[in-house]
mmCIF file of C-alpha atoms in Angstrom:
data_model
loop_
_atom_site.group_PDB
_atom_site.id
_atom_site.type_symbol
_atom_site.label_atom_id
_atom_site.label_comp_id
_atom_site.label_asym_id
_atom_site.label_seq_id
_atom_site.Cartn_x
_atom_site.Cartn_y
_atom_site.Cartn_z
ATOM 1 C CA MET A 1 0.000 0.000 0.000
ATOM 2 C CA GLN A 2 1.371 3.380 -1.027
ATOM 3 C CA PHE A 3 0.576 6.635 0.740
ATOM 4 C CA GLY A 4 1.347 10.063 -0.587
ATOM 5 C CA ILE A 5 0.124 13.509 -1.479
ATOM 6 C CA PHE A 6 -0.992 15.220 -4.647
ATOM 7 C CA SER A 7 -1.012 18.911 -5.447
ATOM 8 C CA VAL A 8 -3.051 20.862 -7.963
ATOM 9 C CA GLY A 9 -0.654 23.798 -7.623
ATOM 10 C CA ASP A 10 -3.285 26.493 -7.092
ATOM 11 C CA VAL A 11 -2.272 30.047 -6.270
ATOM 12 C CA THR A 12 -4.964 31.068 -3.796
ATOM 13 C CA THR A 13 -5.234 34.041 -1.452
ATOM 14 C CA ASP A 14 -5.012 33.172 2.231
ATOM 15 C CA PRO A 15 -8.431 34.284 3.530
ATOM 16 C CA THR A 16 -7.125 34.842 7.050
ATOM 17 C CA ASN A 17 -4.684 37.611 6.133
ATOM 18 C CA GLY A 18 -5.327 38.489 2.480
ATOM 19 C CA THR A 19 -1.855 37.521 1.238
ATOM 20 C CA THR A 20 -1.389 35.796 -2.098
ATOM 21 C CA PRO A 21 1.830 33.929 -2.908
ATOM 22 C CA SER A 22 3.601 34.765 -6.149
ATOM 23 C CA GLU A 23 3.926 32.067 -8.795
ATOM 24 C CA HIS A 24 7.596 31.776 -7.863
ATOM 25 C CA GLU A 25 6.749 31.289 -4.197
ATOM 26 C CA ARG A 26 4.100 28.684 -4.992
ATOM 27 C CA ILE A 27 6.407 26.688 -7.268
ATOM 28 C CA LYS A 28 9.152 26.693 -4.641
ATOM 29 C CA ALA A 29 6.584 25.711 -2.000
ATOM 30 C CA MET A 30 5.523 22.680 -4.039
ATOM 31 C CA VAL A 31 9.137 21.535 -4.194
ATOM 32 C CA ARG A 32 9.533 21.993 -0.454
ATOM 33 C CA ILE A 33 6.340 20.009 0.128
ATOM 34 C CA ALA A 34 7.628 17.148 -2.036
ATOM 35 C CA LEU A 35 10.896 17.018 -0.099
ATOM 36 C CA LYS A 36 8.981 17.060 3.171
ATOM 37 C CA ALA A 37 6.813 14.181 1.957
ATOM 38 C CA GLU A 38 9.899 12.011 1.548
ATOM 39 C CA GLU A 39 11.309 13.230 4.865
ATOM 40 C CA VAL A 40 8.206 12.073 6.788
ATOM 41 C CA GLY A 41 8.160 8.684 5.068
ATOM 42 C CA LEU A 42 5.481 9.042 2.413
ATOM 43 C CA ASP A 43 5.716 6.979 -0.768
ATOM 44 C CA VAL A 44 4.407 9.271 -3.511
ATOM 45 C CA PHE A 45 4.389 12.909 -4.549
ATOM 46 C CA ALA A 46 2.152 13.777 -7.501
ATOM 47 C CA THR A 47 1.662 17.090 -9.270
ATOM 48 C CA GLY A 48 -1.171 18.177 -11.517
ATOM 49 C CA GLU A 49 -0.885 19.684 -14.989
ATOM 50 C CA HIS A 50 -2.605 22.979 -15.698
ATOM 51 C CA HIS A 51 -2.105 25.657 -18.335
ATOM 52 C CA ASN A 52 -4.149 28.477 -16.873
ATOM 53 C CA PRO A 53 -4.188 30.741 -13.828
ATOM 54 C CA PRO A 54 -4.526 30.334 -10.900
ATOM 55 C CA PHE A 55 -2.426 27.172 -11.306
ATOM 56 C CA VAL A 56 1.352 26.947 -11.794
ATOM 57 C CA PRO A 57 2.326 23.343 -12.744
ATOM 58 C CA SER A 58 2.308 23.624 -16.535
ATOM 59 C CA SER A 59 5.413 21.418 -16.912
ATOM 60 C CA PRO A 60 5.178 18.461 -14.504
ATOM 61 C CA THR A 61 8.279 16.631 -15.706
ATOM 62 C CA THR A 62 10.405 19.755 -15.246
ATOM 63 C CA MET A 63 9.289 20.012 -11.639
ATOM 64 C CA LEU A 64 9.581 16.278 -10.988
ATOM 65 C CA GLY A 65 13.052 16.144 -12.525
ATOM 66 C CA TYR A 66 14.175 18.909 -10.173
ATOM 67 C CA ILE A 67 12.662 17.050 -7.225
ATOM 68 C CA ALA A 68 14.249 13.775 -8.376
ATOM 69 C CA ALA A 69 17.680 15.327 -8.027
ATOM 70 C CA GLN A 70 16.983 16.091 -4.349
ATOM 71 C CA THR A 71 15.255 12.866 -3.283
ATOM 72 C CA LYS A 72 16.153 9.192 -3.044
ATOM 73 C CA THR A 73 13.088 7.083 -2.289
ATOM 74 C CA ILE A 74 9.822 8.816 -3.091
ATOM 75 C CA THR A 75 7.910 7.886 -6.243
ATOM 76 C CA LEU A 76 7.319 10.885 -8.509
ATOM 77 C CA SER A 77 4.023 10.958 -10.322
ATOM 78 C CA THR A 78 1.317 13.178 -11.739
ATOM 79 C CA SER A 79 -2.218 13.706 -10.564
ATOM 80 C CA THR A 80 -3.075 14.562 -14.166
ATOM 81 C CA THR A 81 -1.097 14.289 -17.363
ATOM 82 C CA LEU A 82 -3.285 15.616 -20.159
ATOM 83 C CA ILE A 83 -3.465 12.742 -22.628
ATOM 84 C CA THR A 84 -5.978 14.661 -24.752
ATOM 85 C CA THR A 85 -4.037 17.852 -25.445
ATOM 86 C CA SER A 86 -0.432 16.704 -25.026
ATOM 87 C CA ASP A 87 1.319 15.011 -27.926
ATOM 88 C CA PRO A 88 1.835 11.328 -27.012
ATOM 89 C CA VAL A 89 5.308 11.507 -28.562
ATOM 90 C CA LYS A 90 6.241 14.258 -26.101
ATOM 91 C CA ILE A 91 4.703 12.377 -23.177
ATOM 92 C CA ALA A 92 6.646 9.235 -24.122
ATOM 93 C CA GLU A 93 9.960 11.055 -24.319
ATOM 94 C CA ASP A 94 9.468 13.325 -21.299
ATOM 95 C CA PHE A 95 8.579 10.512 -18.926
ATOM 96 C CA ALA A 96 11.257 8.163 -20.233
ATOM 97 C CA MET A 97 13.786 10.935 -19.598
ATOM 98 C CA LEU A 98 12.370 11.420 -16.111
ATOM 99 C CA GLN A 99 12.639 7.670 -15.489
ATOM 100 C CA HIS A 100 16.370 7.797 -16.176
ATOM 101 C CA LEU A 101 16.914 10.870 -14.004
ATOM 102 C CA ALA A 102 14.942 9.375 -11.106
ATOM 103 C CA ASP A 103 16.352 5.840 -11.448
ATOM 104 C CA GLY A 104 12.898 4.453 -12.121
ATOM 105 C CA ARG A 105 10.975 6.242 -9.345
ATOM 106 C CA VAL A 106 8.322 7.383 -11.815
ATOM 107 C CA ASP A 107 4.766 6.646 -12.834
ATOM 108 C CA LEU A 108 2.002 8.862 -14.176
ATOM 109 C CA MET A 109 -1.723 9.407 -14.140
ATOM 110 C CA LEU A 110 -3.428 10.172 -17.426
ATOM 111 C CA GLY A 111 -6.566 12.286 -17.534
ATOM 112 C CA ARG A 112 -8.538 14.842 -19.491
ATOM 113 C CA GLY A 113 -8.312 17.613 -16.900
ATOM 114 C CA ASN A 114 -11.077 19.882 -15.668
ATOM 115 C CA THR A 115 -10.489 22.991 -17.805
ATOM 116 C CA GLY A 116 -12.526 22.973 -21.014
ATOM 117 C CA PRO A 117 -10.688 25.835 -22.787
ATOM 118 C CA VAL A 118 -7.410 23.875 -22.706
ATOM 119 C CA TYR A 119 -8.592 21.922 -25.755
ATOM 120 C CA PRO A 120 -8.594 24.826 -28.244
ATOM 121 C CA TRP A 121 -5.436 26.249 -26.668
ATOM 122 C CA PHE A 122 -3.682 23.123 -27.934
ATOM 123 C CA GLY A 123 -5.611 22.794 -31.182
ATOM 124 C CA GLN A 124 -8.104 20.135 -30.102
ATOM 125 C CA ASP A 125 -11.882 19.804 -29.856
ATOM 126 C CA ILE A 126 -13.355 19.095 -26.421
ATOM 127 C CA ARG A 127 -16.114 17.074 -28.072
ATOM 128 C CA GLN A 128 -13.432 14.550 -29.050
ATOM 129 C CA GLY A 129 -12.177 14.089 -25.485
ATOM 130 C CA ILE A 130 -12.800 10.348 -25.219
ATOM 131 C CA PRO A 131 -11.646 9.447 -28.778
ATOM 132 C CA LEU A 132 -8.504 11.563 -28.248
ATOM 133 C CA THR A 133 -7.785 9.714 -25.022
ATOM 134 C CA ILE A 134 -8.179 6.289 -26.614
ATOM 135 C CA GLU A 135 -6.108 7.042 -29.709
ATOM 136 C CA ASN A 136 -3.343 8.976 -27.958
ATOM 137 C CA TYR A 137 -2.902 6.344 -25.302
ATOM 138 C CA ALA A 138 -2.736 3.519 -27.846
ATOM 139 C CA LEU A 139 0.094 5.396 -29.557
ATOM 140 C CA LEU A 140 1.841 6.166 -26.269
ATOM 141 C CA ARG A 141 1.920 2.475 -25.367
ATOM 142 C CA ARG A 142 3.444 1.565 -28.714
ATOM 143 C CA LEU A 143 6.083 4.285 -28.474
ATOM 144 C CA TRP A 144 7.259 2.832 -25.160
ATOM 145 C CA ARG A 145 7.101 -0.806 -26.227
ATOM 146 C CA GLU A 146 8.236 -0.771 -29.868
ATOM 147 C CA GLU A 147 11.608 0.593 -30.922
ATOM 148 C CA VAL A 148 10.425 1.548 -34.419
ATOM 149 C CA VAL A 149 6.839 2.711 -34.875
ATOM 150 C CA ASP A 150 4.791 3.159 -38.029
ATOM 151 C CA TRP A 151 1.479 4.700 -37.125
ATOM 152 C CA GLU A 152 -1.471 6.598 -38.565
ATOM 153 C CA GLY A 153 -4.515 7.912 -36.731
ATOM 154 C CA LYS A 154 -7.149 10.615 -36.796
ATOM 155 C CA PHE A 155 -5.775 13.346 -34.550
ATOM 156 C CA ARG A 156 -2.110 13.829 -35.420
ATOM 157 C CA THR A 157 0.245 13.452 -38.353
ATOM 158 C CA PRO A 158 1.415 9.899 -39.197
ATOM 159 C CA LEU A 159 4.694 8.445 -37.957
ATOM 160 C CA GLN A 160 7.019 6.498 -40.229
ATOM 161 C CA GLY A 161 9.940 4.558 -38.803
ATOM 162 C CA PHE A 162 9.877 6.689 -35.649
ATOM 163 C CA THR A 163 11.879 5.860 -32.518
ATOM 164 C CA SER A 164 11.032 7.638 -29.279
ATOM 165 C CA THR A 165 14.141 8.639 -27.328
ATOM 166 C CA PRO A 166 15.345 7.931 -24.771
ATOM 167 C CA ARG A 167 13.984 4.421 -24.518
ATOM 168 C CA PRO A 168 12.275 3.567 -21.194
ATOM 169 C CA LEU A 169 14.692 2.685 -18.419
ATOM 170 C CA ASP A 170 15.488 -1.069 -18.531
ATOM 171 C CA ASP A 171 12.937 -1.278 -21.373
ATOM 172 C CA VAL A 172 10.206 -1.064 -18.734
ATOM 173 C CA PRO A 173 7.642 1.690 -19.427
ATOM 174 C CA PRO A 174 6.372 3.751 -16.495
ATOM 175 C CA PHE A 175 3.264 2.349 -14.855
ATOM 176 C CA VAL A 176 0.123 4.201 -15.921
ATOM 177 C CA TRP A 177 -2.887 5.135 -13.813
ATOM 178 C CA HIS A 178 -6.007 6.425 -15.563
ATOM 179 C CA GLY A 179 -7.776 9.097 -13.536
ATOM 180 C CA SER A 180 -11.464 9.843 -13.823
ATOM 181 C CA ILE A 181 -14.270 11.235 -11.711
ATOM 182 C CA ARG A 182 -17.180 10.494 -14.031
ATOM 183 C CA SER A 183 -16.395 8.496 -17.185
ATOM 184 C CA PRO A 184 -16.923 4.717 -17.393
ATOM 185 C CA GLU A 185 -15.091 4.817 -20.736
ATOM 186 C CA ILE A 186 -11.877 5.660 -18.868
ATOM 187 C CA ALA A 187 -12.456 2.841 -16.375
ATOM 188 C CA GLU A 188 -12.936 0.540 -19.370
ATOM 189 C CA LEU A 189 -9.693 1.770 -20.928
ATOM 190 C CA ALA A 190 -7.741 1.112 -17.744
ATOM 191 C CA ALA A 191 -9.263 -2.352 -17.411
ATOM 192 C CA TYR A 192 -8.611 -3.260 -21.043
ATOM 193 C CA TYR A 193 -4.879 -2.650 -20.720
ATOM 194 C CA GLY A 194 -4.572 -3.915 -17.145
ATOM 195 C CA ASP A 195 -3.498 -0.471 -15.949
ATOM 196 C CA GLY A 196 -4.342 1.250 -12.688
ATOM 197 C CA PHE A 197 -7.528 3.235 -12.135
ATOM 198 C CA PHE A 198 -7.453 6.290 -9.877
ATOM 199 C CA ALA A 199 -10.667 7.806 -8.531
ATOM 200 C CA ASN A 200 -10.097 11.352 -7.350
ATOM 201 C CA HIS A 201 -12.841 10.740 -4.788
ATOM 202 C CA ILE A 202 -12.847 14.229 -3.291
ATOM 203 C CA PHE A 203 -16.031 15.863 -4.533
ATOM 204 C CA TRP A 204 -18.763 13.339 -5.255
ATOM 205 C CA PRO A 205 -20.502 10.974 -2.813
ATOM 206 C CA THR A 206 -19.207 7.496 -2.101
ATOM 207 C CA SER A 207 -21.972 5.748 -4.053
ATOM 208 C CA HIS A 208 -20.804 7.363 -7.307
ATOM 209 C CA TYR A 209 -17.251 6.085 -6.938
ATOM 210 C CA GLN A 210 -18.421 2.660 -5.819
ATOM 211 C CA GLN A 211 -20.135 2.255 -9.182
ATOM 212 C CA LEU A 212 -17.129 3.514 -11.152
ATOM 213 C CA ILE A 213 -14.540 1.423 -9.299
ATOM 214 C CA GLY A 214 -16.832 -1.606 -9.264
ATOM 215 C CA PHE A 215 -17.198 -1.357 -13.037
ATOM 216 C CA TYR A 216 -13.420 -1.107 -13.470
ATOM 217 C CA ARG A 217 -12.874 -4.176 -11.306
ATOM 218 C CA GLN A 218 -15.421 -6.212 -13.257
ATOM 219 C CA ARG A 219 -13.890 -5.280 -16.606
ATOM 220 C CA TYR A 220 -10.336 -5.904 -15.324
ATOM 221 C CA GLU A 221 -11.344 -9.482 -14.582
ATOM 222 C CA HIS A 222 -13.241 -9.747 -17.878
ATOM 223 C CA TYR A 223 -10.058 -8.956 -19.816
ATOM 224 C CA GLY A 224 -8.127 -11.664 -17.995
ATOM 225 C CA HIS A 225 -5.706 -9.595 -15.928
ATOM 226 C CA GLY A 226 -6.704 -11.224 -12.641
ATOM 227 C CA LYS A 227 -9.607 -11.389 -10.250
ATOM 228 C CA ALA A 228 -11.687 -8.269 -9.689
ATOM 229 C CA ASP A 229 -10.208 -7.762 -6.235
ATOM 230 C CA GLN A 230 -6.708 -7.823 -7.741
ATOM 231 C CA ALA A 231 -7.326 -4.752 -9.909
ATOM 232 C CA ILE A 232 -5.022 -1.787 -9.234
ATOM 233 C CA VAL A 233 -7.023 0.995 -7.575
ATOM 234 C CA GLY A 234 -5.954 4.385 -6.245
ATOM 235 C CA LEU A 235 -8.000 6.884 -4.263
ATOM 236 C CA GLY A 236 -7.757 10.568 -3.516
ATOM 237 C CA GLY A 237 -8.707 12.215 -0.266
ATOM 238 C CA GLN A 238 -8.460 15.458 1.680
ATOM 239 C CA ALA A 239 -7.466 16.074 5.258
ATOM 240 C CA PHE A 240 -6.743 18.881 7.670
ATOM 241 C CA ILE A 241 -5.181 17.622 10.882
ATOM 242 C CA ARG A 242 -4.476 19.075 14.288
ATOM 243 C CA PRO A 243 -3.796 17.211 17.546
ATOM 244 C CA LYS A 244 -7.215 18.377 18.791
ATOM 245 C CA SER A 245 -10.268 18.026 16.581
ATOM 246 C CA GLN A 246 -11.884 21.347 17.483
ATOM 247 C CA ASP A 247 -8.670 23.219 16.737
ATOM 248 C CA ALA A 248 -8.648 21.664 13.269
ATOM 249 C CA TRP A 249 -12.237 22.726 12.600
ATOM 250 C CA ASN A 250 -11.678 26.276 13.816
ATOM 251 C CA GLU A 251 -8.471 26.739 11.836
ATOM 252 C CA PHE A 252 -9.597 25.191 8.562
ATOM 253 C CA ARG A 253 -13.088 26.699 8.358
ATOM 254 C CA PRO A 254 -12.112 30.051 6.754
ATOM 255 C CA TYR A 255 -10.045 28.199 4.151
ATOM 256 C CA PHE A 256 -12.906 25.852 3.348
ATOM 257 C CA ASP A 257 -15.521 28.608 3.256
ATOM 258 C CA ASN A 258 -13.500 30.668 0.761
ATOM 259 C CA ALA A 259 -11.898 27.922 -1.342
ATOM 260 C CA PRO A 260 -12.351 28.546 -5.088
ATOM 261 C CA VAL A 261 -13.452 24.965 -5.690
ATOM 262 C CA TYR A 262 -15.931 24.254 -2.911
ATOM 263 C CA GLY A 263 -16.279 27.495 -0.976
ATOM 264 C CA HIS A 264 -19.631 29.283 -0.768
ATOM 265 C CA GLY A 265 -21.417 25.960 -1.248
ATOM 266 C CA PRO A 266 -22.292 23.197 1.217
ATOM 267 C CA SER A 267 -21.228 23.720 4.789
ATOM 268 C CA MET A 268 -18.027 22.112 5.978
ATOM 269 C CA GLU A 269 -20.126 19.823 8.149
ATOM 270 C CA ASP A 270 -22.141 18.615 5.148
ATOM 271 C CA PHE A 271 -19.079 18.298 2.961
ATOM 272 C CA THR A 272 -17.161 16.186 5.479
ATOM 273 C CA SER A 273 -20.155 13.907 5.961
ATOM 274 C CA GLN A 274 -20.656 13.317 2.232
ATOM 275 C CA THR A 275 -17.085 13.233 0.868
ATOM 276 C CA PRO A 276 -13.662 11.959 2.026
ATOM 277 C CA LEU A 277 -12.692 15.359 3.449
ATOM 278 C CA THR A 278 -11.613 14.793 7.052
ATOM 279 C CA VAL A 279 -11.075 17.702 9.416
ATOM 280 C CA GLY A 280 -9.966 16.630 12.849
ATOM 281 C CA SER A 281 -7.462 14.712 14.901
ATOM 282 C CA PRO A 282 -5.032 12.087 13.586
ATOM 283 C CA GLN A 283 -7.308 9.331 14.921
ATOM 284 C CA GLU A 284 -10.297 10.777 13.076
ATOM 285 C CA VAL A 285 -8.323 10.783 9.814
ATOM 286 C CA ILE A 286 -7.295 7.188 10.470
ATOM 287 C CA ASP A 287 -10.833 6.085 11.218
ATOM 288 C CA LYS A 288 -12.355 7.699 8.137
ATOM 289 C CA THR A 289 -9.615 6.531 5.775
ATOM 290 C CA LEU A 290 -10.110 2.958 6.970
ATOM 291 C CA THR A 291 -13.727 3.161 5.796
ATOM 292 C CA PHE A 292 -12.512 3.577 2.207
ATOM 293 C CA ARG A 293 -11.574 -0.105 2.136
ATOM 294 C CA GLU A 294 -15.091 -0.989 3.271
ATOM 295 C CA HIS A 295 -16.548 0.978 0.359
ATOM 296 C CA PHE A 296 -14.108 0.097 -2.428
ATOM 297 C CA GLY A 297 -12.238 -3.052 -1.403
ATOM 298 C CA ASP A 298 -8.503 -3.481 -0.967
ATOM 299 C CA TYR A 299 -6.597 -0.867 -2.936
ATOM 300 C CA GLN A 300 -3.005 0.074 -3.660
ATOM 301 C CA ARG A 301 -2.553 3.849 -3.429
ATOM 302 C CA GLN A 302 -3.944 6.568 -1.191
ATOM 303 C CA LEU A 303 -3.104 10.182 -2.025
ATOM 304 C CA PHE A 304 -4.128 13.148 0.123
ATOM 305 C CA LEU A 305 -4.662 16.732 -1.030
ATOM 306 C CA MET A 306 -3.219 18.988 1.675
ATOM 307 C CA ASP A 307 -1.752 22.158 0.145
ATOM 308 C CA HIS A 308 -4.785 23.857 -1.383
ATOM 309 C CA ALA A 309 -7.223 26.683 -0.640
ATOM 310 C CA GLY A 310 -4.563 29.219 0.340
ATOM 311 C CA LEU A 311 -3.041 27.286 3.247
ATOM 312 C CA PRO A 312 0.386 28.755 4.061
ATOM 313 C CA LEU A 313 3.449 26.589 3.541
ATOM 314 C CA LYS A 314 4.182 26.420 7.274
ATOM 315 C CA THR A 315 0.748 24.952 7.917
ATOM 316 C CA VAL A 316 1.092 22.422 5.106
ATOM 317 C CA LEU A 317 4.434 21.217 6.459
ATOM 318 C CA GLU A 318 2.877 20.808 9.905
ATOM 319 C CA GLN A 319 0.114 18.749 8.306
ATOM 320 C CA LEU A 320 2.677 16.489 6.677
ATOM 321 C CA ASP A 321 4.424 15.932 10.001
ATOM 322 C CA LEU A 322 1.152 14.733 11.520
ATOM 323 C CA LEU A 323 0.285 12.658 8.465
ATOM 324 C CA GLY A 324 3.671 10.969 8.286
ATOM 325 C CA GLU A 325 4.250 10.472 11.999
ATOM 326 C CA GLN A 326 0.808 9.702 13.413
ATOM 327 C CA VAL A 327 -1.574 8.746 10.599
ATOM 328 C CA VAL A 328 0.200 6.774 7.890
ATOM 329 C CA PRO A 329 2.068 4.307 10.158
ATOM 330 C CA VAL A 330 -1.242 3.207 11.682
ATOM 331 C CA LEU A 331 -2.958 3.003 8.297
ATOM 332 C CA ARG A 332 -0.101 0.910 6.889
ATOM 333 C CA LYS A 333 -0.347 -1.570 9.728
ATOM 334 C CA GLU A 334 -4.129 -1.802 9.735
ATOM 335 C CA LEU A 335 -4.632 -2.062 5.987
ATOM 336 C CA GLU A 336 -1.780 -4.542 5.557
ATOM 337 C CA SER A 337 -3.236 -6.793 8.234
ATOM 338 C CA MET A 338 -6.591 -6.876 6.405
ATOM 339 C CA ARG A 339 -5.287 -7.337 2.868
ATOM 340 C CA PRO A 340 -5.529 -10.896 1.449
ATOM 341 C CA ALA A 341 -2.259 -12.396 0.227
ATOM 342 C CA HIS A 342 -3.445 -12.575 -3.388
ATOM 343 C CA VAL A 343 -4.074 -8.815 -3.657
ATOM 344 C CA PRO A 344 -0.985 -7.235 -5.255
ATOM 345 C CA ASP A 345 1.053 -4.261 -4.114
ATOM 346 C CA ALA A 346 1.137 -1.080 -6.161
ATOM 347 C CA PRO A 347 3.415 -1.624 -9.185
ATOM 348 C CA THR A 348 6.867 -0.053 -9.079
ATOM 349 C CA HIS A 349 9.673 0.022 -11.606
ATOM 350 C CA GLU A 350 11.469 -2.792 -9.794
ATOM 351 C CA SER A 351 8.366 -4.994 -9.536
ATOM 352 C CA LEU A 352 7.511 -4.440 -13.215
ATOM 353 C CA LYS A 353 11.083 -5.268 -14.191
ATOM 354 C CA ALA A 354 11.031 -8.438 -12.070
ATOM 355 C CA ALA A 355 7.717 -9.518 -13.602
ATOM 356 C CA ARG A 356 9.066 -8.931 -17.108
ATOM 357 C CA ASP A 357 12.206 -10.968 -16.363
ATOM 358 C CA ALA A 358 10.194 -13.795 -14.806
ATOM 359 C CA GLU A 359 7.926 -13.961 -17.844
ATOM 360 C CA ALA A 360 10.943 -14.037 -20.164
ATOM 361 C CA ALA A 361 12.494 -16.867 -18.128
ATOM 362 C CA VAL A 362 9.335 -18.943 -18.554
ATOM 363 C CA GLU A 363 9.093 -18.244 -22.279
ATOM 364 C CA GLU A 364 12.741 -19.075 -23.040
ATOM 365 C CA PRO A 365 12.586 -22.816 -22.142
ATOM 366 C CA ALA A 366 9.300 -23.108 -24.007
ATOM 367 C CA GLU A 367 10.890 -21.603 -27.110
ATOM 368 C CA GLU A 368 13.888 -23.938 -26.804
ATOM 369 C CA ALA A 369 11.544 -26.939 -26.539
ATOM 370 C CA ARG A 370 9.816 -25.985 -29.766
ATOM 371 C CA VAL A 371 13.187 -25.723 -31.523
#
């Protein structure tokens, strides 16, 4: 089971004092948060991809490459890589390069994003979102797995004898998660290829995600990748933690009430009762996170959103201390004790490489026998 954090990289005014960080300050803060995540023992740091204010992470691999140079253990990922508006050739090369720089500590989450105007900014039609996803991902897979690619599709110019460089580290492509909050077509895509499926899980009620994840699990088994409960599932979540529950509620309320995404809507009480948002003590975060397994089954990755809504860097770092020292160790122990032996861990570069080598070892004697 992997635990980590994801950031959308928003530049938001702190409602308690009216200060707004500069883009430079926010970018540097995201780096500091990633380093802190490794320091407190988390497994994953993931950044979003946005191309519009008030967000700063327009070039995830640039940021992750910089973080890779300053870390040793943490897996570097994305909470969205725009498969619809980014050229799959560029994705293939950027993430293979990042793999080499990070010695394999890389995976990525593909998605369509939540900003409609990004499509025309990059010459695409939002009405083709699903077809773009399917075609671009099929090409991306081939670019990572075939040294020379001839290809022709609907949405980009053909490729003739093309080799993506650099090649994936150890000839093992980065593991891919497909992120979606609403589209069964994306769950189907993840299941078809045997990839991971990540449900953001931070805005809609539990019943919605139960249907989406349940569908993915069924289709994963249908395509022969394993039993439904062996499918690779990731979940998002939100938390604000203080040693005392009431202190957490009092401190976080102005940030919640004024947040660009969910402020001026349901009350914090209603939102915490209907979504994964947990505001309270470490034990309350533990207790609520443990219910996710009851709703969705055993899963492989839990990412928390903790640096949004204008929270100052100091506060975010304090949150990570509490998460890493008091919450995650208990969750690791509890969830591991409940997980059946046949449910796999989250894929890593080393585990994918070992699986590839084991498969090759089985195939080699069979080939020799036929000769």
